[in-house]
XYZ file of C-alpha atoms in Angstrom:
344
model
C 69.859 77.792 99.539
C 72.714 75.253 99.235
C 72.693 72.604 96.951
C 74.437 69.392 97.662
C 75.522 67.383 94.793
C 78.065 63.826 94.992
C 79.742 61.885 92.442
C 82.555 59.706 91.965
C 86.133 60.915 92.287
C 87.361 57.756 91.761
C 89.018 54.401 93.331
C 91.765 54.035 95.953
C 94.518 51.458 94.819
C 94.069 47.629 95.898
C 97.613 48.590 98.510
C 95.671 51.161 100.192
C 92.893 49.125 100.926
C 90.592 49.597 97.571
C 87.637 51.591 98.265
C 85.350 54.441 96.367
C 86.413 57.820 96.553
C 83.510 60.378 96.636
C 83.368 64.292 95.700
C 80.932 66.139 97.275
C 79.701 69.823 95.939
C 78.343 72.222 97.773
C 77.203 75.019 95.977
C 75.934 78.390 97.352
C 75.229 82.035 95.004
C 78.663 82.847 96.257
C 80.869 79.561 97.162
C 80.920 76.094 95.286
C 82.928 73.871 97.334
C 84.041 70.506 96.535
C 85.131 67.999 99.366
C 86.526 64.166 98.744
C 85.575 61.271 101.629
C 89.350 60.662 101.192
C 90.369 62.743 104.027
C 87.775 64.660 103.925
C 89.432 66.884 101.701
C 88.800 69.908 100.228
C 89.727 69.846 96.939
C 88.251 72.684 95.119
C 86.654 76.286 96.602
C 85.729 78.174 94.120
C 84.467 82.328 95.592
C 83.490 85.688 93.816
C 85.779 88.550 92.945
C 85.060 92.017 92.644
C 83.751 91.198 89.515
C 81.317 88.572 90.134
C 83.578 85.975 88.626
C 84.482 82.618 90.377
C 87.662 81.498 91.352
C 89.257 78.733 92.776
C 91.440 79.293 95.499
C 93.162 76.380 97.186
C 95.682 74.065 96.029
C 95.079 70.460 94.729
C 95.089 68.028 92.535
C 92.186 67.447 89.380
C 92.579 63.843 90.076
C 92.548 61.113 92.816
C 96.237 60.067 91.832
C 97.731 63.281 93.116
C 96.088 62.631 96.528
C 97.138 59.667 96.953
C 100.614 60.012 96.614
C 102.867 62.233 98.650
C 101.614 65.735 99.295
C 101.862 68.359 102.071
C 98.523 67.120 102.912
C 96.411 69.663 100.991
C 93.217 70.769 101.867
C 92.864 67.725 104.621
C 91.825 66.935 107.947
C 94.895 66.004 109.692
C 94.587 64.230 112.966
C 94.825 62.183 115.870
C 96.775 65.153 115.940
C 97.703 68.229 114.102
C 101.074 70.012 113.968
C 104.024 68.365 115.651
C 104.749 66.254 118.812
C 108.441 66.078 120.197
C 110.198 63.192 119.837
C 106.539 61.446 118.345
C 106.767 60.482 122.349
C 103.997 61.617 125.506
C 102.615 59.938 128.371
C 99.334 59.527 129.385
C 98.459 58.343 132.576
C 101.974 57.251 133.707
C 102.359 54.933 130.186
C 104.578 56.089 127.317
C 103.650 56.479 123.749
C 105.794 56.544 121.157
C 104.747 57.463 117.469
C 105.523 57.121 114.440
C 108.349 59.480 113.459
C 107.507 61.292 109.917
C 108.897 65.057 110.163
C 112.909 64.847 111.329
C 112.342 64.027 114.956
C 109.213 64.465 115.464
C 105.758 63.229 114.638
C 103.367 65.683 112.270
C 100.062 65.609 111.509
C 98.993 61.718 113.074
C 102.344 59.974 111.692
C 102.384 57.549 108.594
C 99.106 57.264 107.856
C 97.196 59.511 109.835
C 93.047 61.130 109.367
C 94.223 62.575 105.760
C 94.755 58.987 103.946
C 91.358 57.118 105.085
C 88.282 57.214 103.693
C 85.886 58.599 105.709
C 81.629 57.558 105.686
C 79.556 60.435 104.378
C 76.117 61.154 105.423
C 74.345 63.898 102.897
C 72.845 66.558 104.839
C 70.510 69.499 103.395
C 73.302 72.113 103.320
C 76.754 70.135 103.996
C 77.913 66.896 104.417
C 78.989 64.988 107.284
C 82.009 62.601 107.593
C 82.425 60.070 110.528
C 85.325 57.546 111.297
C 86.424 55.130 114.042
C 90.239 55.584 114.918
C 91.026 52.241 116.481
C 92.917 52.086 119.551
C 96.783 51.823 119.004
C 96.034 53.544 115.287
C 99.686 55.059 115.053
C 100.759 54.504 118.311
C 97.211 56.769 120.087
C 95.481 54.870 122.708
C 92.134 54.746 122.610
C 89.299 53.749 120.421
C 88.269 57.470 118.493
C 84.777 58.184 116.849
C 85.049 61.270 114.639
C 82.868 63.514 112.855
C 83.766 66.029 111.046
C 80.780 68.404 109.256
C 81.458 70.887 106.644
C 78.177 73.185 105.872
C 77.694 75.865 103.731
C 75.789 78.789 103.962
C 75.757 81.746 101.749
C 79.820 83.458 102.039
C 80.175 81.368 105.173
C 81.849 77.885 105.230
C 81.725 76.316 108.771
C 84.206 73.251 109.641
C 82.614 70.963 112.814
C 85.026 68.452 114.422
C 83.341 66.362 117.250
C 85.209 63.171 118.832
C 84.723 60.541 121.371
C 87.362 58.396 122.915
C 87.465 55.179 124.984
C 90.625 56.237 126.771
C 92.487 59.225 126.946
C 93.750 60.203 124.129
C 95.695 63.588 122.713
C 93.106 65.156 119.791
C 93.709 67.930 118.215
C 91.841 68.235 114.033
C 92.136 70.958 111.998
C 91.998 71.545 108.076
C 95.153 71.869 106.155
C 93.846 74.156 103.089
C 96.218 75.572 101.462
C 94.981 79.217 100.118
C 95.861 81.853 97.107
C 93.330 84.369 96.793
C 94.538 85.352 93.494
C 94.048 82.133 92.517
C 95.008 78.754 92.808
C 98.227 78.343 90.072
C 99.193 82.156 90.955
C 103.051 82.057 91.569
C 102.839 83.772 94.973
C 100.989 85.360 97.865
C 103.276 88.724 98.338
C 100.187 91.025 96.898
C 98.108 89.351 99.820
C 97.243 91.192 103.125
C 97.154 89.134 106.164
C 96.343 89.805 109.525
C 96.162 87.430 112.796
C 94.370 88.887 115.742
C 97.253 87.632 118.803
C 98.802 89.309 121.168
C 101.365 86.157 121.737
C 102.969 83.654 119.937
C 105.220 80.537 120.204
C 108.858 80.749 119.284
C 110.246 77.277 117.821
C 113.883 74.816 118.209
C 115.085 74.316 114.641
C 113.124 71.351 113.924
C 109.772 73.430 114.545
C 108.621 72.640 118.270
C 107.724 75.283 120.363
C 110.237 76.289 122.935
C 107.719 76.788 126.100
C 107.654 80.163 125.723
C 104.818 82.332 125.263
C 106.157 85.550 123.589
C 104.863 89.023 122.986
C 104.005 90.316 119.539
C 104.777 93.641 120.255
C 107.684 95.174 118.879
C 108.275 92.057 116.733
C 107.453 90.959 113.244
C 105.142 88.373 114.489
C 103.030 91.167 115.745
C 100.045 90.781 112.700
C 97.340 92.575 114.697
C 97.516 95.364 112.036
C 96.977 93.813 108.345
C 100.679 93.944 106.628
C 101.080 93.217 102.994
C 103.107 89.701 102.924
C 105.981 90.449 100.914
C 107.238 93.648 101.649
C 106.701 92.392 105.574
C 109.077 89.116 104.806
C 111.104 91.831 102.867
C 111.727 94.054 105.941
C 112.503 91.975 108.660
C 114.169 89.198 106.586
C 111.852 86.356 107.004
C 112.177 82.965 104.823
C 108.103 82.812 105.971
C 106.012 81.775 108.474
C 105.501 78.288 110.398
C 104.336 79.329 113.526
C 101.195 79.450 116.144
C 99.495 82.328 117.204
C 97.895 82.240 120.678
C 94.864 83.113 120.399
C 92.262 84.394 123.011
C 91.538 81.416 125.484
C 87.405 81.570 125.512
C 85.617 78.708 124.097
C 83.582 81.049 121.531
C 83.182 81.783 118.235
C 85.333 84.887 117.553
C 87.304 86.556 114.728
C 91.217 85.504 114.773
C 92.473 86.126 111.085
C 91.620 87.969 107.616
C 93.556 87.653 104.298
C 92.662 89.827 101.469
C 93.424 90.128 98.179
C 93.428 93.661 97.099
C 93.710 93.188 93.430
C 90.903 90.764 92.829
C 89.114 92.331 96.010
C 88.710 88.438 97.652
C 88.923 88.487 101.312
C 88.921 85.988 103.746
C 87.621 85.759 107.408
C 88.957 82.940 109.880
C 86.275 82.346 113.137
C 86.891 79.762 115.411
C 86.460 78.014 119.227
C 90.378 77.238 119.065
C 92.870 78.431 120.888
C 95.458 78.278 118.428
C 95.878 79.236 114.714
C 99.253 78.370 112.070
C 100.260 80.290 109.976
C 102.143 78.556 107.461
C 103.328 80.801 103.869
C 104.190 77.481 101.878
C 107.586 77.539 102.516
C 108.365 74.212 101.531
C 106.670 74.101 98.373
C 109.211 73.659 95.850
C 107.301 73.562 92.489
C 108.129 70.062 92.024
C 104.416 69.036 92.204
C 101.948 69.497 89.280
C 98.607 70.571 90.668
C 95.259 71.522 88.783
C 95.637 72.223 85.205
C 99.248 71.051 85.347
C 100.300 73.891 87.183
C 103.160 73.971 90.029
C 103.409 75.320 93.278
C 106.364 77.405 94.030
C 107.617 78.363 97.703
C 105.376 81.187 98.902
C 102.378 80.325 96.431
C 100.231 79.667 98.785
C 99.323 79.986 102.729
C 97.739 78.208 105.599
C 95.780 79.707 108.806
C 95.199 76.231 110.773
C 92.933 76.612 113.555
C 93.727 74.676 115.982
C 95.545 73.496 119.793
C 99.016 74.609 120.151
C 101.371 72.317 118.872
C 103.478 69.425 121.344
C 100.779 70.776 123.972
C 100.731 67.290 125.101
C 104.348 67.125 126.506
C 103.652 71.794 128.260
C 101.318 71.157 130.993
C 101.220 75.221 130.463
C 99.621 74.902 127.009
C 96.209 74.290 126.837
C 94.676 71.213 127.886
C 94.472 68.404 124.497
C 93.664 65.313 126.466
C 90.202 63.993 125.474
C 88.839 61.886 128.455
C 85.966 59.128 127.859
C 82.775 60.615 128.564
C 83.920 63.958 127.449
C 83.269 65.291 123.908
C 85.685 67.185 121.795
C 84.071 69.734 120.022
C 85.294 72.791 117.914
C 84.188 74.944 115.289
C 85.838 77.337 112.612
C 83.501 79.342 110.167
C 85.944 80.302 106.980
C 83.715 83.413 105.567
C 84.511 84.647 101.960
C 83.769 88.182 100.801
C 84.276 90.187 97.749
C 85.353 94.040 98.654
């Protein structure tokens, strides 16, 4: 059984609108998870070790003030869309768009204010919660009016993340949660111990400001290639990485299969990634720079942490050979990623 408890988190300044900020707990033998309507963020996950005791493993903040000031949007939904868009500029349709501009040249993560800065409506649900929004059209430069739902449930190890949206015109979409993970821990000073692997065959090499090049290289031979787990540091170590920022392609079927695992083989927490997408980030924190306090008045150094976004590849709207990210009306965008925590 999951128990589903809300509170107050606390009150959005008059600037940004005013507003209540929930916190949601969901609360399973084996996972408590807390989640804020601000973003629908999730601010807390606390899992089981090896021995029996909880942890909490994602970055944050213990209070609403660190969330609403600048952060690399942890533990958020980031939309209209996720990742990065060249030039903040696509057309739909034969008409131009032009974003805002928020990461060098390009646009990141829905532009100034994008899906991680709203509040979001809850509806309580026996095991979860579900948040919905309406993205105007024009909302940072997207066309189209955009209903949203996203619905986090919990069940048992398993923690399943539901984005659904509906557009009035077409529009790019692409959601995905921006968690930011240390299985050792949230406040532990790195994730070299950690053993990741991704389950692609291909990924996307990058220009120096981060967009994909068009290509659609092989793993093999390479030190993307994370089919076999590798422990983090020594594999950063040996072929002289500063970290990862890149997508993985992942198998293009609409169904829920297995795409990445992180252990922790000190503490014996592990990590499974599921998903519908045909993409997944992985980002090692490399611009973390320990110049933000986070729970308990901890910091976050470079490498203390790491992402595996599930998700469309990024500037997909500006290939034509990258899968398809235009939502049409009538059509409904609809994805799933189950996040299953284990103890080994």
């Amino acid at each position: 059984m999951t128990e589903v408890k809300r509170e107050v988190f606390g009150q959005m300044p008059k600037e940004e609108g005013g507003g209540v900020v929930e916190k949601f707990v969901l609360k399973s033998d084996n996972v408590k998870v807390e989640i804020l309507s601000l973003g629908c963020i999730i601010a807390a996950l606390e899992m089981k070790g090896r021995d029996g005791k909880f942890s909490d493993v994602v970055l944050g903040f213990d209070t609403l003030e660190g969330y609403t000031r600048k952060h690399p949007f942890f533990g958020a939904v980031v939309g209209r869309v996720a990742n990065r868009i060249a030039k903040g500029r696509f057309t739909v349709n034969g008409k131009e768009y032009q974003l805002f501009l928020n990461n060098g040249p390009n646009s990141l993560h829905g532009g100034a204010r994008g899906f991680d800065k709203v509040l979001w409506s809850p509806q309580v649900l026996p095991n979860g919660i579900c948040f919905f929004r309406l993205s105007p059209d024009g909302e940072e430069g997207y066309p189209g009016d955009l209903k949203v739902w996203v619905t986090y449930t919990l069940s048992g190890r398993e923690l399943a993340i539901n984005y659904r949206a509906q557009t009035s015109k077409t529009t790019p979409i692409n959601l995905t949660n921006h968690s930011y993970f240390n299985l050792a821990g949230q406040g532990s000073q790195d994730i070299y111990d950690h053993e990741i692997s991704v389950e692609a065959d291909f990924y996307l090499p990058v220009d120096d400001t981060k967009i994909p090049t068009g290509e659609v290289a092989a793993v093999q031979g390479t030190s993307f290639d994370l089919r076999q787990p590798v422990e983090l540091g020594k594999h950063l170590q040996k072929f002289r990485l500063d970290g990862f920022d890149h997508n993985f392609c992942l198998q293009q079927v609409q169904a829920r299969r297995l795409v990445a695992r992180a252990c922790h083989p000190p503490t014996g927490r592990a990590m499974e990634v599921h998903t519908t997408q045909p993409g997944i980030q992985f980002y090692t924190g490399n611009n973390l720079d320990g110049s933000l306090k986070g729970k308990s008045g901890v910091t976050y150094p470079k490498h203390s942490a790491f992402c595996l976004e599930t998700q469309n590849w990024p500037d997909a709207v500006n290939k034509p050979h990258f899968p398809n990210v235009l939502l049409q009306p009538g059509k409904e965008y609809n994805h799933t990623t189950w996040l299953v925590f284990n103890a080994t």
